[in-house]
Amino acid sequence: MFLRNVWYVAAWAQDLPSEGMLARKFLNERVILYRDTKGAVHALRDQCPHRAAPLSVGRREGDSIRCMYHGLLFDGAGKCIEVPGVERIPPNLDVQAFPVREQDNIIWIWMGDPALSLKEGPVRLEATSSPDKWFYEPGYLHYNQASYQLIMDNLLDFSHLGFVHENTISGGTASSEVRAQIERFETGVKISRKYYDPLGVPPAFKPLAKFTGPADRWQIYDWRVPGNLLIMESGNARAGVGALEGNIPEDAIRFSSVQALTPETETSTHYFFMQAHDDAERKEEFNDILVRGVKTAFLEDRAMIEAQQRVLIEEPDAPMNAIPADAALNQGRWILKRLLEAENKVSAVA
Amino acid sequence: MFLRNVWYVAAWAQDLPSEGMLARKFLNERVILYRDTKGAVHALRDQCPHRAAPLSVGRREGDSIRCMYHGLLFDGAGKCIEVPGVERIPPNLDVQAFPVREQDNIIWIWMGDPALSLKEGPVRLEATSSPDKWFYEPGYLHYNQASYQLIMDNLLDFSHLGFVHENTISGGTASSEVRAQIERFETGVKISRKYYDPLGVPPAFKPLAKFTGPADRWQIYDWRVPGNLLIMESGNARAGVGALEGNIPEDAIRFSSVQALTPETETSTHYFFMQAHDDAERKEEFNDILVRGVKTAFLEDRAMIEAQQRVLIEEPDAPMNAIPADAALNQGRWILKRLLEAENKVSAVA
Amino acid sequence: MFLRNVWYVAAWAQDLPSEGMLARKFLNERVILYRDTKGAVHALRDQCPHRAAPLSVGRREGDSIRCMYHGLLFDGAGKCIEVPGVERIPPNLDVQAFPVREQDNIIWIWMGDPALSLKEGPVRLEATSSPDKWFYEPGYLHYNQASYQLIMDNLLDFSHLGFVHENTISGGTASSEVRAQIERFETGVKISRKYYDPLGVPPAFKPLAKFTGPADRWQIYDWRVPGNLLIMESGNARAGVGALEGNIPEDAIRFSSVQALTPETETSTHYFFMQAHDDAERKEEFNDILVRGVKTAFLEDRAMIEAQQRVLIEEPDAPMNAIPADAALNQGRWILKRLLEAENKVSAVA
């Protein structure tokens, strides 16, 4: 089950070239994304209404897409504008178009009722759209075998950090014992963790650090259930100078990051991520260290979550017995359940 | 659904060696083909009646096939003629034999009621059996993921030529706009296309051409639904000398070709093809150019049809909205449907 | 369907190292096996009761296993003894433990009701536990696509020897014609074959032979349906000196062997085997020759049985028509059926 009437991340803007197409599946539907000659983005169902050939084996021609089986031509709104050898275009040959927006260096897609997409645009993201303040390289991982819900569980759970990421973004198992503050909102969860870490800056971020020794660390964390978006402010400062009370010293490291999960199928997921830093001088170098460091950690998650998914595919009703650290993920699941029910109730009425 | 009471192409005669066996699946059934010591062809179900081991991992011994699990020996009619260590052969150990014919350099098989196979032999094919007139090299492609019906659609549709085969057997998209003449018969469709092509002989056939410049081109096309057989006369002549009215000049290129689709499973297909030319002097050279050129074009079809099949496996009831160029394929599908219904009605009565 | 309340071979003792774990599936259930610091073996369900992550991607810590997703720690009895950051362990976090025994150089597992495992231990095996008398190297094969029942059929059937193993452990097809003596017991079958073989010692055992020429050969064979165990005494002696009547000459070759089938899933199987010889002087050399020779023969079986299984997966109700050589396998199947019915009747009552 997927929420449909929400904006999902379809691609990083830079991953959609000016020529060609990008074929991806979202919420079990095949989609092609392309830019017209003015750079505007279009999203069409990747299936010709004539004989069901995928348009992704077709080609872009100017502002349009041509199916290369029998030559039907479609404009960016999905309208069939040419059938070779035919004066008058027969009925029912338009292809479904999906609402898209390009905003904050992200291409967003709406897989639900197009009319509802007009109400509100995608959430604004400072981290991806403040080129003078935040520096980053966008990242992408494909989960071949994991439902977005299992990855969402993972992102709402800090207790795995010390185990799964012992040698990357967590420095040791101590951080798994820190209790997080959790606030629940209508459509999301806010999690805050502030703690003293005797092991200091974790391995993946060490190359960026301007201090050594123990650290005060914080992670302020907004999880938005619609669109599966994580927006996080985090940082590491020299311990004992009051960073956790707001006196953040000059030599602290600060991050602003965004992660997004877009379901591909029930058991596969697109995972978009970025982690921005604010060091203008060493911009490129730090971009590179961060995108690789974070990706290494997310590959650790992926190995664990896909192993978990394999068990659940064999035993879909495997028992899940709670521990206190599940508080946030349980809140997230509860909100998701409520939103799914609401959406399906509305469409049942409509 | 398959038509069963028809002759299908099982193999090119030359592909069945005098020793050994050829294991293929037809209409979802495992079959082995082999020649006895006199060269006569036999077809047996590829499954031992004792413990279901495939005979194809067995071996030919003289005129017989031995299952190499427990040593049962079967003659060419499927009769069990030896059980090691046993005087009297127990009952029910014969293996099913299928009617086969070797004719016109093709091995034909009958997967339906054997009694009905006696009524009429396979259709005679001039192109494959006139060694002094037509020269060719036989070709074969396996469709790993396409029902025979999708390939039949493709063969009954000329409008894809300009798009799928732009750089091989069609010279440009113009040919996709030519209207074909279609005649429907009891069990088949005849399609004729005659047209002026300003681009001349298409790329795949250029090495055989004795003229340059624009061409008059023709394709006369018999599609026989039983057995999924295509028999085609085609050619290219210097434009403007009246070839399309019957005055075919000396330097024209003429082809006579046969294509056959034999279902392997519901979504995989054996595709046999040949395209003969009539230039005795350059026989071998042209054979080689043609079999490779045609195969290249058919690989273009296969890539498109398998992409289409992948969509249809995910969405079996995908809408198919007609364009005028679908006329012949719609006729073909209609005839097939009628024949399938007739065959199933008869077997329901019987 | 599997018999559950029986001891199955889980591993050769030497294959479970003192550190680390061995993850295997038995009777469709994921299990990890490991040794604690005293060397005692434990078997736990390979699935964390918290979020279903497999423990096999966790790690051994001292006498315990830690799940590396959220750090839960389990002792060898499956008891959860630590949840990071939590004083009091929440309920329902114990993981299932399976009864195991290490005996006769084999690790045995009980996949049924643990209480019933106490009644009786695994059968004692002389061949694997007489280091001064019998010498061997243990062997293992994985059947990726064969039910244990098809392999059991194969082991209870000597008539395939001359065909499947013509060039390895049988010297020719003659041996397939020897009639075996079969005795049926409550839970097993005893098969005896004694015969003159004009071809002498078969190819796989030739390097061990101290004589040449025709041989008297014997195979005395205990098949125990619970646990799918085969215990065999066999040998080859110079022909004509009365070996089959008990006068076994000095230069005979004698073997004592054990084979065991443990179901992995309905269509995949663990196959454990060993074939011991009694030549103390050339112990290592002969161990090596035997484990390789026997494995080569068992790979011949596997190729045939997996081919047979592929047919049966496509056609589960394929006819199986009997020949006289099926007597023992039919007895074996009958006993298995009876035991399965008895076990299921008891659990239906309970």
CSV table of C-alpha atoms in Angstrom, one decimal, chain A residues 123-330:
chain,number,residue,atom,x,y,z
A,123,VAL,CA,7.8,21.0,0.8
A,124,ARG,CA,10.7,23.6,0.4
A,125,LEU,CA,14.1,22.3,1.3
A,126,GLU,CA,16.8,24.7,2.4
A,127,ALA,CA,19.6,22.3,2.4
A,128,THR,CA,19.4,21.5,-1.3
A,129,SER,CA,18.7,25.1,-2.5
A,130,SER,CA,21.2,27.4,-0.6
A,131,PRO,CA,24.3,27.3,-2.7
A,132,ASP,CA,26.0,29.9,-0.7
A,133,LYS,CA,25.4,28.3,2.6
A,134,TRP,CA,25.1,24.6,2.2
A,135,PHE,CA,27.4,22.4,0.0
A,136,TYR,CA,26.7,18.9,-1.1
A,137,GLU,CA,26.8,16.2,-3.7
A,138,PRO,CA,23.5,14.3,-4.2
A,139,GLY,CA,23.4,10.5,-3.6
A,140,TYR,CA,21.2,7.7,-4.7
A,141,LEU,CA,20.9,4.0,-3.8
A,142,HIS,CA,18.5,1.5,-5.2
A,143,TYR,CA,17.0,-1.0,-2.7
A,144,ASN,CA,16.4,-4.0,-4.8
A,145,GLN,CA,14.7,-5.9,-2.0
A,146,ALA,CA,13.2,-3.8,0.7
A,147,SER,CA,9.8,-2.1,1.2
A,148,TYR,CA,10.0,1.6,1.9
A,149,GLN,CA,8.4,0.8,5.3
A,150,LEU,CA,11.4,-1.2,6.5
A,151,ILE,CA,13.8,1.6,5.4
A,152,MET,CA,11.5,4.2,7.1
A,153,ASP,CA,11.7,2.0,10.3
A,154,ASN,CA,15.5,2.2,10.0
A,155,LEU,CA,15.5,6.0,9.6
A,156,LEU,CA,13.3,6.5,12.6
A,157,ASP,CA,15.4,4.3,14.8
A,158,PHE,CA,18.7,5.6,16.3
A,159,SER,CA,19.4,2.5,18.3
A,160,HIS,CA,20.8,0.7,15.3
A,161,LEU,CA,23.6,3.3,14.8
A,162,GLY,CA,26.1,1.8,17.2
A,163,PHE,CA,25.7,-1.7,15.7
A,164,VAL,CA,25.2,-1.3,12.0
A,165,HIS,CA,27.4,1.8,11.7
A,166,GLU,CA,29.9,1.1,14.4
A,167,ASN,CA,32.8,1.9,12.1
A,168,THR,CA,31.3,4.7,10.0
A,169,ILE,CA,28.8,7.3,11.2
A,170,SER,CA,28.6,6.1,14.8
A,171,GLY,CA,31.8,5.7,16.8
A,172,GLY,CA,30.6,3.0,19.1
A,173,THR,CA,27.7,1.2,20.7
A,174,ALA,CA,27.3,3.8,23.4
A,175,SER,CA,25.2,6.0,21.1
A,176,SER,CA,22.6,3.3,20.9
A,177,GLU,CA,21.8,3.8,24.5
A,178,VAL,CA,21.0,7.5,24.2
A,179,ARG,CA,17.3,8.1,24.6
A,180,ALA,CA,15.7,10.3,21.9
A,181,GLN,CA,13.1,12.9,22.5
A,182,ILE,CA,10.1,12.3,20.3
A,183,GLU,CA,7.3,14.6,19.3
A,184,ARG,CA,4.4,13.5,17.2
A,185,PHE,CA,2.7,15.8,14.7
A,186,GLU,CA,-0.3,15.4,12.4
A,187,THR,CA,1.8,14.0,9.5
A,188,GLY,CA,5.3,13.4,11.0
A,189,VAL,CA,7.6,12.9,13.9
A,190,LYS,CA,10.3,15.1,15.3
A,191,ILE,CA,13.2,13.3,17.0
A,192,SER,CA,16.0,15.1,19.0
A,193,ARG,CA,19.1,13.5,20.4
A,194,LYS,CA,21.8,15.4,22.2
A,195,TYR,CA,24.6,13.6,23.9
A,196,TYR,CA,28.2,13.4,25.0
A,197,ASP,CA,30.2,11.0,23.0
A,198,PRO,CA,33.5,10.0,24.6
A,199,LEU,CA,34.7,8.6,21.3
A,200,GLY,CA,34.4,12.0,19.6
A,201,VAL,CA,33.6,12.6,16.0
A,202,PRO,CA,32.6,9.3,14.3
A,203,PRO,CA,34.9,7.7,11.7
A,204,ALA,CA,33.1,8.8,8.6
A,205,PHE,CA,33.2,12.5,9.6
A,206,LYS,CA,36.7,12.6,11.1
A,207,PRO,CA,38.3,14.0,8.0
A,208,LEU,CA,36.2,17.1,8.3
A,209,ALA,CA,36.9,17.7,12.0
A,210,LYS,CA,38.8,20.7,13.3
A,211,PHE,CA,39.1,19.3,16.8
A,212,THR,CA,40.0,16.0,18.5
A,213,GLY,CA,38.8,14.3,21.6
A,214,PRO,CA,35.3,13.7,23.0
A,215,ALA,CA,32.4,15.5,21.3
A,216,ASP,CA,29.0,16.9,22.1
A,217,ARG,CA,26.7,15.6,19.3
A,218,TRP,CA,23.2,16.4,18.2
A,219,GLN,CA,20.7,15.2,15.7
A,220,ILE,CA,17.4,17.1,15.1
A,221,TYR,CA,15.3,15.2,12.9
A,222,ASP,CA,12.0,15.8,11.0
A,223,TRP,CA,10.4,12.8,9.5
A,224,ARG,CA,7.5,13.7,7.1
A,225,VAL,CA,5.4,10.7,6.4
A,226,PRO,CA,3.9,12.0,3.1
A,227,GLY,CA,6.7,11.5,0.6
A,228,ASN,CA,8.8,9.7,3.2
A,229,LEU,CA,11.1,12.7,3.7
A,230,LEU,CA,13.7,13.1,6.4
A,231,ILE,CA,15.1,16.6,7.0
A,232,MET,CA,17.9,16.7,9.6
A,233,GLU,CA,20.2,19.2,11.3
A,234,SER,CA,23.1,17.6,13.0
A,235,GLY,CA,26.5,18.4,14.3
A,236,ASN,CA,29.5,17.6,16.4
A,237,ALA,CA,31.3,20.0,18.7
A,238,ARG,CA,34.3,19.9,21.1
A,239,ALA,CA,32.8,18.5,24.3
A,240,GLY,CA,32.1,20.6,27.3
A,241,VAL,CA,31.9,24.1,25.8
A,242,GLY,CA,28.1,24.1,25.9
A,243,ALA,CA,27.2,23.2,22.3
A,244,LEU,CA,24.2,21.3,23.4
A,245,GLU,CA,22.9,24.4,25.2
A,246,GLY,CA,23.3,26.5,22.1
A,247,ASN,CA,26.9,27.8,22.4
A,248,ILE,CA,28.2,26.2,19.3
A,249,PRO,CA,31.9,26.9,18.9
A,250,GLU,CA,33.6,28.0,15.7
A,251,ASP,CA,35.3,24.7,15.1
A,252,ALA,CA,32.1,22.6,15.2
A,253,ILE,CA,31.0,20.5,12.2
A,254,ARG,CA,27.4,21.2,11.1
A,255,PHE,CA,25.3,19.2,8.7
A,256,SER,CA,22.0,19.8,7.0
A,257,SER,CA,20.7,16.8,5.2
A,258,VAL,CA,17.7,15.4,3.3
A,259,GLN,CA,16.8,11.8,2.6
A,260,ALA,CA,13.8,10.6,0.6
A,261,LEU,CA,12.3,7.2,0.0
A,262,THR,CA,10.2,6.7,-3.1
A,263,PRO,CA,8.5,3.3,-3.4
A,264,GLU,CA,9.4,1.5,-6.7
A,265,THR,CA,7.3,-1.6,-6.0
A,266,GLU,CA,6.0,-3.2,-2.8
A,267,THR,CA,9.5,-4.6,-2.1
A,268,SER,CA,11.9,-2.2,-3.8
A,269,THR,CA,12.7,1.4,-3.2
A,270,HIS,CA,14.5,4.5,-4.6
A,271,TYR,CA,16.6,6.1,-1.9
A,272,PHE,CA,17.7,9.7,-2.4
A,273,PHE,CA,20.1,11.3,0.1
A,274,MET,CA,22.4,14.2,0.6
A,275,GLN,CA,24.3,15.6,3.5
A,276,ALA,CA,25.4,19.2,3.2
A,277,HIS,CA,28.3,20.8,5.2
A,278,ASP,CA,28.9,24.6,5.5
A,279,ASP,CA,32.7,24.8,4.9
A,280,ALA,CA,32.9,27.0,1.8
A,281,GLU,CA,36.7,26.9,1.6
A,282,ARG,CA,36.9,23.1,1.4
A,283,LYS,CA,33.6,22.7,-0.5
A,284,GLU,CA,34.5,20.2,-3.2
A,285,GLU,CA,36.8,18.1,-1.0
A,286,PHE,CA,34.2,17.8,1.8
A,287,ASN,CA,31.4,17.1,-0.6
A,288,ASP,CA,33.3,14.2,-1.9
A,289,ILE,CA,34.2,12.9,1.6
A,290,LEU,CA,30.6,13.2,2.7
A,291,VAL,CA,28.8,11.6,-0.2
A,292,ARG,CA,31.1,8.7,0.0
A,293,GLY,CA,31.1,8.4,3.8
A,294,VAL,CA,27.4,8.6,4.0
A,295,LYS,CA,26.9,6.2,1.1
A,296,THR,CA,29.1,3.6,2.9
A,297,ALA,CA,26.9,3.9,5.9
A,298,PHE,CA,23.8,3.6,3.9
A,299,LEU,CA,25.2,0.5,2.2
A,300,GLU,CA,25.5,-1.0,5.7
A,301,ASP,CA,21.8,-0.3,6.3
A,302,ARG,CA,20.9,-1.7,2.9
A,303,ALA,CA,22.7,-5.0,3.6
A,304,MET,CA,20.9,-5.4,6.9
A,305,ILE,CA,17.5,-4.3,5.7
A,306,GLU,CA,17.6,-6.5,2.6
A,307,ALA,CA,18.5,-9.4,4.8
A,308,GLN,CA,15.5,-8.6,7.0
A,309,GLN,CA,13.3,-8.3,3.9
A,310,ARG,CA,14.4,-11.7,2.7
A,311,VAL,CA,13.1,-13.2,6.0
A,312,LEU,CA,9.9,-11.3,5.8
A,313,ILE,CA,9.3,-12.4,2.2
A,314,GLU,CA,9.5,-16.0,3.4
A,315,GLU,CA,7.5,-15.3,6.5
A,316,PRO,CA,5.3,-12.2,6.0
A,317,ASP,CA,3.8,-12.4,9.4
A,318,ALA,CA,7.0,-12.8,11.3
A,319,PRO,CA,6.5,-11.6,14.9
A,320,MET,CA,7.9,-8.1,15.7
A,321,ASN,CA,8.3,-7.7,19.4
A,322,ALA,CA,8.9,-4.2,20.6
A,323,ILE,CA,11.7,-2.7,22.6
A,324,PRO,CA,11.7,0.9,24.0
A,325,ALA,CA,13.9,2.2,21.1
A,326,ASP,CA,11.0,1.4,18.7
A,327,ALA,CA,9.0,4.4,19.9
A,328,ALA,CA,9.6,6.7,17.0
A,329,LEU,CA,9.2,4.0,14.3
A,330,ASN,CA,6.0,2.9,15.9
